[in-house]
Short mmCIF file of C-alpha atoms and ligand atoms in Angstrom, two decimals:
data_model
loop_
_atom_site.label_atom_id
_atom_site.label_comp_id
_atom_site.label_asym_id
_atom_site.label_seq_id
_atom_site.Cartn_x
_atom_site.Cartn_y
_atom_site.Cartn_z
CA MET A 1 34.93 127.47 182.92
CA ASN A 2 33.87 127.43 179.09
CA ARG A 3 30.27 125.93 178.63
CA ILE A 4 29.91 125.27 175.32
CA LEU A 5 26.76 124.30 173.31
CA VAL A 6 27.94 122.46 170.09
CA THR A 7 25.33 121.90 167.36
CA GLY A 8 25.74 119.19 164.73
CA GLY A 9 28.57 117.51 167.13
CA ALA A 10 27.77 113.76 165.62
CA GLY A 11 28.73 114.87 161.87
CA PHE A 12 32.17 114.77 160.76
CA ILE A 13 33.54 117.96 161.75
CA GLY A 14 31.67 118.53 164.86
CA SER A 15 32.51 115.03 166.32
CA ASN A 16 36.35 115.60 165.71
CA PHE A 17 36.07 119.30 167.30
CA ILE A 18 34.20 117.74 170.17
CA ILE A 19 37.43 115.16 170.74
CA TYR A 20 40.10 117.90 170.34
CA MET A 21 38.49 120.07 172.71
CA LEU A 22 38.07 117.53 175.57
CA LYS A 23 41.64 116.59 174.97
CA LYS A 24 42.89 120.04 175.10
CA TYR A 25 41.03 121.52 177.97
CA ASN A 26 40.30 120.07 181.23
CA ASP A 27 38.00 122.84 182.37
CA ILE A 28 35.35 122.70 179.93
CA PHE A 29 31.96 121.52 179.41
CA ILE A 30 30.27 120.68 176.06
CA VAL A 31 26.42 119.67 175.57
CA ASN A 32 26.18 118.22 171.84
CA LEU A 33 22.74 119.05 170.41
CA ASP A 34 22.54 116.88 166.99
CA ALA A 35 19.15 115.79 165.32
CA ILE A 36 20.98 112.92 164.23
CA THR A 37 20.15 113.14 160.57
CA TYR A 38 21.36 110.63 157.85
CA SER A 39 24.71 112.36 158.42
CA GLY A 40 25.10 112.40 162.16
CA ASN A 41 26.70 109.16 164.34
CA LEU A 42 27.37 108.83 167.61
CA LYS A 43 29.61 106.34 167.09
CA ASN A 44 31.97 108.83 165.91
CA LEU A 45 31.89 109.96 169.74
CA LYS A 46 32.42 106.56 171.67
CA SER A 47 35.70 107.35 172.86
CA VAL A 48 33.98 110.51 174.98
CA GLU A 49 30.52 109.48 175.36
CA ASN A 50 30.96 108.62 179.30
CA ASP A 51 32.88 111.57 179.86
CA GLU A 52 31.45 113.85 182.63
CA ARG A 53 32.29 116.93 180.62
CA TYR A 54 30.29 115.95 177.59
CA VAL A 55 26.62 115.53 177.35
CA PHE A 56 24.47 114.52 174.25
CA VAL A 57 20.96 115.72 173.49
CA LYS A 58 19.01 114.63 170.65
CA GLY A 59 17.31 117.70 169.33
CA ASP A 60 16.85 120.12 166.14
CA ILE A 61 18.52 123.59 165.86
CA ARG A 62 15.00 124.49 164.98
CA ASP A 63 13.27 123.61 168.01
CA LYS A 64 13.30 126.92 169.93
CA GLU A 65 11.73 125.85 173.17
CA LEU A 66 14.37 123.03 173.19
CA ILE A 67 17.34 125.44 173.06
CA ASN A 68 15.60 128.08 175.47
CA ASN A 69 15.56 125.14 177.97
CA LEU A 70 19.15 124.15 177.45
CA PHE A 71 20.25 127.83 177.90
CA LYS A 72 18.27 127.76 181.20
CA GLN A 73 19.77 124.36 182.10
CA TYR A 74 23.40 124.46 181.35
CA ASP A 75 24.08 128.66 181.20
CA PHE A 76 26.30 128.20 178.03
CA ASN A 77 28.77 131.16 177.46
CA GLN A 78 29.66 130.21 173.71
CA VAL A 79 27.84 128.75 170.70
CA VAL A 80 29.71 126.59 167.77
CA ASN A 81 27.01 126.01 165.12
CA PHE A 82 28.16 123.22 162.89
CA ALA A 83 24.58 121.76 162.70
CA ALA A 84 23.80 122.00 159.06
CA GLU A 85 22.55 119.87 155.74
CA SER A 86 26.44 119.81 154.37
CA HIS A 87 26.10 118.04 150.89
CA VAL A 88 26.13 119.88 147.53
CA ASP A 89 24.62 117.16 145.58
CA ARG A 90 21.80 116.64 147.97
CA SER A 91 20.75 120.58 147.59
CA ILE A 92 20.80 120.28 143.72
CA THR A 93 18.03 117.60 144.29
CA GLY A 94 16.34 118.66 147.44
CA PRO A 95 16.75 122.29 148.39
CA ASP A 96 14.18 122.82 150.74
CA ILE A 97 15.49 121.29 153.63
CA PHE A 98 18.81 123.33 153.39
CA VAL A 99 16.93 126.59 153.60
CA GLU A 100 14.95 124.94 156.67
CA THR A 101 18.00 123.90 158.54
CA ASN A 102 20.74 126.16 157.64
CA ILE A 103 18.87 129.36 157.79
CA LEU A 104 15.88 128.67 159.84
CA GLY A 105 17.86 126.93 162.24
CA THR A 106 21.04 129.55 162.40
CA SER A 107 17.94 132.15 162.95
CA THR A 108 16.57 130.23 165.78
CA LEU A 109 19.84 129.76 167.62
CA LEU A 110 20.84 133.25 167.13
CA ASN A 111 17.57 134.03 168.72
CA CYS A 112 17.86 132.04 171.58
CA ALA A 113 21.39 132.93 172.23
CA LYS A 114 20.03 136.35 172.20
CA GLU A 115 17.44 135.97 174.89
CA ALA A 116 19.72 134.24 177.05
CA TRP A 117 22.46 136.64 176.95
CA GLU A 118 21.45 140.28 175.83
CA LYS A 119 21.41 142.38 178.90
CA GLU A 120 18.29 144.89 179.67
CA ASP A 121 20.67 148.02 178.77
CA ASP A 122 21.45 146.04 175.24
CA SER A 123 25.11 145.34 176.16
CA TRP A 124 26.56 141.89 176.30
CA PRO A 125 28.23 139.78 178.94
CA GLU A 126 32.09 140.11 178.46
CA ASN A 127 32.80 136.33 178.00
CA VAL A 128 29.92 135.20 175.48
CA ARG A 129 30.52 134.27 171.94
CA PHE A 130 28.38 133.06 168.94
CA LEU A 131 30.71 130.97 166.39
CA GLN A 132 29.16 130.35 163.23
CA VAL A 133 30.88 127.51 161.15
CA SER A 134 30.29 128.77 157.29
CA THR A 135 32.29 127.71 154.40
CA ASP A 136 34.62 129.06 151.55
CA GLU A 137 31.61 128.04 149.48
CA VAL A 138 30.23 131.37 149.96
CA TYR A 139 32.49 133.19 147.56
CA GLY A 140 31.49 131.05 144.59
CA SER A 141 34.11 129.91 142.23
CA LEU A 142 37.70 131.23 141.55
CA GLY A 143 39.54 131.31 137.91
CA PRO A 144 43.08 129.90 137.47
CA ASP A 145 44.57 132.61 139.66
CA GLY A 146 43.94 134.48 142.95
CA PHE A 147 42.34 133.52 146.37
CA PHE A 148 39.41 133.98 148.50
CA THR A 149 40.08 136.77 151.14
CA GLU A 150 37.32 137.89 153.60
CA ASP A 151 36.70 140.69 151.47
CA THR A 152 36.01 138.99 148.13
CA PRO A 153 32.08 139.28 147.34
CA LEU A 154 29.78 136.52 148.20
CA ASP A 155 28.45 134.90 145.13
CA PRO A 156 27.37 131.06 146.09
CA HIS A 157 26.02 128.96 143.00
CA SER A 158 24.37 126.16 144.61
CA PRO A 159 21.03 126.00 147.37
CA TYR A 160 23.54 124.53 149.43
CA SER A 161 26.35 127.35 149.51
CA ALA A 162 23.26 129.77 149.08
CA SER A 163 21.86 128.69 152.36
CA LYS A 164 25.14 128.91 153.95
CA THR A 165 25.63 132.51 152.60
CA GLY A 166 22.07 132.92 154.09
CA ALA A 167 22.98 131.90 157.48
CA ASP A 168 26.51 133.64 157.33
CA LEU A 169 24.89 137.06 156.50
CA LEU A 170 22.21 136.77 159.27
CA VAL A 171 24.77 136.01 161.85
CA LYS A 172 26.77 139.25 160.68
CA ALA A 173 23.48 141.23 160.85
CA TYR A 174 23.12 140.19 164.73
CA PHE A 175 26.46 141.87 165.25
CA ASP A 176 25.78 144.80 163.17
CA THR A 177 22.20 145.24 164.75
CA TYR A 178 22.46 144.07 168.07
CA LYS A 179 26.19 143.93 168.74
CA MET A 180 26.08 140.57 169.39
CA PRO A 181 29.24 138.97 170.18
CA ILE A 182 29.81 136.61 166.74
CA ASN A 183 32.59 135.12 164.68
CA ILE A 184 32.17 133.60 161.29
CA THR A 185 34.69 131.15 159.76
CA ARG A 186 34.74 130.10 155.91
CA CYS A 187 37.04 126.81 155.86
CA SER A 188 37.98 125.23 152.46
CA ASN A 189 37.20 121.31 151.86
CA ASN A 190 38.14 119.25 155.04
CA TYR A 191 39.29 115.49 154.94
CA GLY A 192 40.02 113.04 157.73
CA PRO A 193 38.53 110.46 160.11
CA TYR A 194 34.41 110.28 160.38
CA GLN A 195 33.40 111.89 157.35
CA PHE A 196 30.47 110.45 155.64
CA PRO A 197 31.12 108.57 152.60
CA GLU A 198 28.76 110.58 150.14
CA LYS A 199 31.89 112.94 150.20
CA LEU A 200 34.66 112.73 147.41
CA ILE A 201 37.48 111.19 149.75
CA PRO A 202 35.61 108.58 152.20
CA LEU A 203 33.43 107.76 148.89
CA VAL A 204 36.50 106.95 146.68
CA ILE A 205 38.20 104.92 149.40
CA ASN A 206 35.07 102.89 150.15
CA ASN A 207 34.58 102.49 146.31
CA CYS A 208 38.20 101.37 145.91
CA LEU A 209 37.81 98.74 148.39
CA ASN A 210 34.56 97.28 146.94
CA HIS A 211 35.83 97.50 143.51
CA ARG A 212 33.06 100.03 142.30
CA ASP A 213 33.12 102.75 139.97
CA LEU A 214 34.97 105.78 141.10
CA PRO A 215 32.51 108.42 139.54
CA ILE A 216 34.59 111.74 138.65
CA TYR A 217 32.20 114.60 137.62
CA GLY A 218 32.97 115.95 134.05
CA ASP A 219 36.88 116.28 133.26
CA GLY A 220 37.78 115.83 137.00
CA LEU A 221 39.74 119.13 136.82
CA GLN A 222 37.90 121.16 139.28
CA VAL A 223 40.47 122.23 142.24
CA ARG A 224 39.30 122.06 145.78
CA ASP A 225 41.72 123.31 149.02
CA TRP A 226 42.16 120.74 151.39
CA LEU A 227 42.61 121.02 154.89
CA TYR A 228 43.16 118.18 157.61
CA VAL A 229 40.13 118.39 159.97
CA ASP A 230 42.25 118.94 163.31
CA ASP A 231 43.57 122.03 161.43
CA HIS A 232 40.25 123.36 160.92
CA CYS A 233 39.39 122.39 164.85
CA LYS A 234 42.61 124.40 166.03
CA ALA A 235 41.24 127.41 164.21
CA ILE A 236 37.89 127.24 165.61
CA ASP A 237 39.39 126.82 169.12
CA MET A 238 41.46 129.92 168.54
CA ILE A 239 38.85 132.32 167.35
CA LEU A 240 36.58 130.95 170.09
CA MET A 241 38.91 131.83 172.69
CA SER A 242 40.83 134.74 171.30
CA ALA A 243 39.49 136.65 168.40
CA LYS A 244 38.20 139.86 168.48
CA VAL A 245 34.27 140.18 168.28
CA GLY A 246 32.50 140.76 164.82
CA GLU A 247 35.52 139.40 162.78
CA THR A 248 35.29 136.76 159.91
CA TYR A 249 38.14 134.47 159.33
CA ASN A 250 39.09 132.45 156.24
CA ILE A 251 40.56 129.03 157.25
CA GLY A 252 42.83 126.99 154.79
CA GLY A 253 46.33 125.84 154.12
CA HIS A 254 47.02 126.06 150.32
CA ASN A 255 46.59 122.56 149.65
CA GLU A 256 44.97 123.09 145.98
CA ARG A 257 44.58 119.52 144.30
CA THR A 258 42.42 118.33 141.49
CA ASN A 259 39.94 116.01 141.96
CA LEU A 260 41.78 113.52 139.48
CA GLN A 261 45.01 114.01 141.72
CA ILE A 262 43.06 113.33 144.91
CA VAL A 263 41.46 109.92 143.67
CA ASN A 264 44.74 108.68 142.05
CA THR A 265 46.58 109.54 145.36
CA ILE A 266 44.02 107.34 147.03
CA ILE A 267 44.35 104.57 144.48
CA ASP A 268 48.05 104.62 144.52
CA TYR A 269 48.16 104.09 148.10
CA ILE A 270 45.43 101.46 148.34
CA GLN A 271 46.99 99.42 145.37
CA LYS A 272 50.55 99.30 147.03
CA ASN A 273 49.33 98.83 150.76
CA GLU A 274 46.21 96.78 150.67
CA ASP A 275 45.04 95.60 147.32
CA GLU A 276 47.13 95.21 144.23
CA THR A 277 43.83 94.64 142.14
CA VAL A 278 42.52 98.33 142.38
CA GLY A 279 43.64 100.65 139.74
CA SER A 280 42.97 103.44 137.68
CA HIS A 281 40.63 101.30 135.36
CA LEU A 282 38.06 101.91 138.06
CA ILE A 283 37.84 105.86 137.29
CA LYS A 284 34.65 106.58 135.53
CA HIS A 285 33.80 109.99 134.17
CA VAL A 286 30.29 110.88 134.67
CA GLU A 287 27.78 113.88 133.80
CA ASP A 288 29.09 116.91 135.78
CA ARG A 289 27.63 118.59 138.79
CA LYS A 290 25.30 121.25 137.91
CA GLY A 291 26.64 124.39 138.76
CA HIS A 292 29.86 123.23 139.65
CA ASP A 293 32.20 125.57 141.21
CA ARG A 294 35.48 125.22 139.35
CA ARG A 295 38.18 126.15 141.96
CA TYR A 296 38.49 127.06 145.55
CA GLY A 297 41.63 128.38 146.92
CA ILE A 298 42.00 129.99 150.40
CA ASP A 299 44.12 133.39 151.38
CA PRO A 300 44.46 132.57 155.18
CA THR A 301 46.68 135.56 155.74
CA LYS A 302 44.24 137.34 158.30
CA ILE A 303 43.97 134.15 160.60
CA LYS A 304 47.74 133.62 160.43
CA ASP A 305 48.41 137.39 161.32
CA ASP A 306 45.64 138.12 163.62
CA LEU A 307 46.06 134.70 165.85
CA GLY A 308 49.14 132.87 164.87
CA TRP A 309 47.08 130.13 163.37
CA TYR A 310 49.14 127.77 160.78
CA PRO A 311 47.99 124.39 159.69
CA GLU A 312 50.13 121.45 161.49
CA THR A 313 49.31 118.53 159.01
CA SER A 314 50.87 118.64 155.28
CA PHE A 315 48.53 117.45 152.52
CA GLU A 316 51.12 114.57 152.09
CA GLU A 317 50.95 113.52 155.49
CA GLY A 318 47.22 114.23 156.24
CA ILE A 319 45.72 112.02 152.99
CA ILE A 320 48.01 109.16 154.31
CA LYS A 321 46.79 109.34 157.83
CA THR A 322 43.08 109.72 156.57
CA ILE A 323 43.36 106.86 154.24
CA ARG A 324 44.95 104.65 156.74
CA TRP A 325 42.01 105.42 159.38
CA TYR A 326 39.44 104.11 156.63
CA LEU A 327 41.33 100.88 156.33
CA ASP A 328 41.95 100.26 159.97
CA ASN A 329 38.12 101.19 160.83
CA LYS A 330 36.59 99.24 158.26
CA GLU A 331 33.85 98.29 160.46
CA TRP A 332 32.82 102.41 160.88
CA MET A 333 32.54 102.16 157.02
CA GLU A 334 30.59 99.13 156.92
CA ASP A 335 28.05 100.32 159.64
CA ILE A 336 27.20 103.24 157.67
CA VAL A 337 26.78 101.57 154.48
CA SER A 338 24.28 98.90 156.33
CA GLY A 339 22.70 101.44 158.23
CA ASP A 340 23.40 99.90 161.44
CA TYR A 341 24.85 102.98 162.77
CA VAL A 342 21.37 104.36 163.35
CA LYS A 343 20.65 101.49 165.42
CA TYR A 344 23.53 102.04 167.73
CA TYR A 345 21.92 105.73 168.52
CA GLU A 346 18.71 103.80 169.47
CA GLU A 347 20.43 101.28 171.75
CA GLN A 348 22.71 103.40 173.43
CA TYR A 349 20.30 106.70 173.96
CA LYS A 350 16.72 105.08 174.06
CA GLY A 351 14.59 106.75 176.83
CA ARG A 352 17.25 109.88 177.11
P1 LIG B 1 28.11 116.72 158.40
O1 LIG B 1 26.98 116.46 157.32
O2 LIG B 1 28.90 115.47 158.64
O3 LIG B 1 27.39 116.97 159.79
C1 LIG B 1 26.26 117.90 160.24
C2 LIG B 1 25.58 117.40 161.42
O4 LIG B 1 24.68 118.25 161.66
C3 LIG B 1 25.02 116.09 161.40
O5 LIG B 1 25.43 115.12 162.57
C4 LIG B 1 23.64 116.19 161.35
O6 LIG B 1 22.88 115.23 162.25
C5 LIG B 1 23.29 117.32 162.40
N1 LIG B 1 22.33 118.18 161.86
C6 LIG B 1 21.54 118.42 160.54
N2 LIG B 1 20.56 118.89 160.52
C7 LIG B 1 20.41 119.56 162.15
C8 LIG B 1 19.16 120.03 162.77
N3 LIG B 1 18.42 120.46 162.21
N4 LIG B 1 19.68 120.18 164.03
C9 LIG B 1 20.42 119.68 164.68
N5 LIG B 1 21.61 119.08 164.13
C10 LIG B 1 21.44 119.00 162.62
O7 LIG B 1 28.78 118.11 158.14
P2 LIG B 1 30.32 118.62 158.49
O8 LIG B 1 30.98 118.21 157.01
O9 LIG B 1 30.78 117.66 159.65
O10 LIG B 1 30.13 120.17 158.29
C11 LIG B 1 29.91 120.75 159.42
C12 LIG B 1 29.63 121.97 159.37
O11 LIG B 1 30.76 122.64 158.74
C13 LIG B 1 28.35 122.70 158.13
O12 LIG B 1 27.95 123.51 158.68
C14 LIG B 1 29.42 122.80 156.92
O13 LIG B 1 28.68 123.69 156.24
C15 LIG B 1 30.90 123.38 157.47
N6 LIG B 1 31.62 123.09 156.57
C16 LIG B 1 31.98 121.95 156.21
C17 LIG B 1 33.29 121.58 155.46
C18 LIG B 1 33.72 120.42 154.74
O14 LIG B 1 34.48 120.39 154.20
N7 LIG B 1 32.93 119.09 155.49
C19 LIG B 1 34.44 122.83 155.24
C20 LIG B 1 33.65 124.21 155.59
C21 LIG B 1 32.83 124.25 156.22
O1 LIG B 2 34.47 123.99 150.24
C1 LIG B 2 33.95 123.52 151.53
C2 LIG B 2 32.72 122.83 151.27
O2 LIG B 2 33.66 121.34 150.80
C3 LIG B 2 31.63 122.40 152.35
O3 LIG B 2 31.21 123.46 152.49
C4 LIG B 2 30.76 121.32 152.13
O4 LIG B 2 30.02 121.05 153.28
C5 LIG B 2 31.61 119.96 151.71
O5 LIG B 2 30.82 118.97 151.27
C6 LIG B 2 32.59 120.28 150.75
O6 LIG B 2 31.80 120.48 149.39
P1 LIG B 2 32.53 120.11 147.97
O7 LIG B 2 31.27 119.87 147.04
O8 LIG B 2 33.63 120.73 147.43
O9 LIG B 2 32.62 118.26 148.34
P2 LIG B 2 32.35 117.07 147.89
O10 LIG B 2 33.17 115.91 148.91
O11 LIG B 2 31.01 116.90 147.67
O12 LIG B 2 33.09 117.13 146.32
C7 LIG B 2 34.47 117.52 146.15
C8 LIG B 2 34.68 117.41 144.64
O13 LIG B 2 34.95 116.48 144.05
C9 LIG B 2 33.92 118.58 143.91
O14 LIG B 2 34.28 118.98 143.11
C10 LIG B 2 32.75 117.61 143.37
C11 LIG B 2 33.83 116.05 142.90
N1 LIG B 2 33.16 114.84 143.05
C12 LIG B 2 32.27 114.64 144.38
C13 LIG B 2 32.03 113.56 144.36
C14 LIG B 2 30.75 113.10 145.57
C15 LIG B 2 33.14 113.96 142.21
O15 LIG B 2 33.80 113.90 141.12
N2 LIG B 2 32.40 112.88 142.16
C16 LIG B 2 31.67 112.33 143.45
O16 LIG B 2 31.17 111.25 143.53
#
């Protein structure tokens, strides 16, 4: 049975991953270590909170003593590190916490896993794996042509992507130096349920519903390569279970759209299905993001060839499913906007 330490499992992708794994495997045990920062929300995990195969622990990935104790208590054979400060705009106004969480936190986790797993003769057990969830932003920005491959030189531009690059390279160094069994994933922009409404898609949905301006940075012609979150979870699962040790994988499904295309798709759906007064008059071009990457585009050939991964959800299907989810779960968004989601944790997990 795999015993997995998932960090940052109360965030957007981490919570979708935990739900995905518990649904797919009977024989599995997951500990979710999450500090519950502003973007961590235990309501995302309501459907599994009483599952015997799942335990939540509130804690920080920089807390060495706590993590060493968790390794002793649960004897993990896999670690999936999602925990991070994840928002580019926040990294521009306050970079320090990005270095602390994303680099120092990853370093602490690596050291704890090494201490728990490495044998006296410097070899490693067959079944252990440390999977670092990195990002395509480590590659920097593309011009109008070409795609990021795993061999594209790393060239991050924001404090967020620079801190993720530091973590990514640290994980690689533990493979190069100690032969630690690691994998690194570099995925493109995810979308789907439970994404914190500071990110483009949930922010625009929420603002449409409240007839607020839809802020478009600069000309809105920047391009992102969108992937439905379950397809990212599927890729992480496949890499964790069957990838060769030490390999890095790009994850993406060739779904490039400009930001304006995304915003107009959301406006159209909401106008037709929810509120006919919503329209493009809400779009407001605002000052561009500093150091704004122009285009991301993933070449996923390696993960397709090595592991047979392919995205199951087309963008057309996924975006409608996603908008529908936010329209059908308005209380989730209201809870976040009001700050009540924090109280849920305090009530549910008091004294644990
Ligand atoms: P998120 O902000 O929604 O979730 C981050 C989670 O980490 C939260 O639950 C938060 O409480 C937790 N956390 C933060 N600091 C912590 C700490 N010190 N100790 C323990 N927990 C802590 O982010 P997300 O969008 O779900 O991204 C998850 C991971 O995937 C990140 O590493 C991010 O870089 C990476 N990623 C995200 C995307 C995307 O499109 N969202 C794409 C590629 C890679
Ligand atoms: O590519 C993967 C990355 O995708 C992840 O590593 C990050 O954690 C994740 O946040 C995401 O980064 P982006 O910066 O691409 O996502 P964001 O939703 O913040 O912005 C998407 C695009 O939309 C980007 O070009 C900036 C633009 N934007 C964003 C916001 C919030 C706007 O034009 N207006 C907005 O209000």
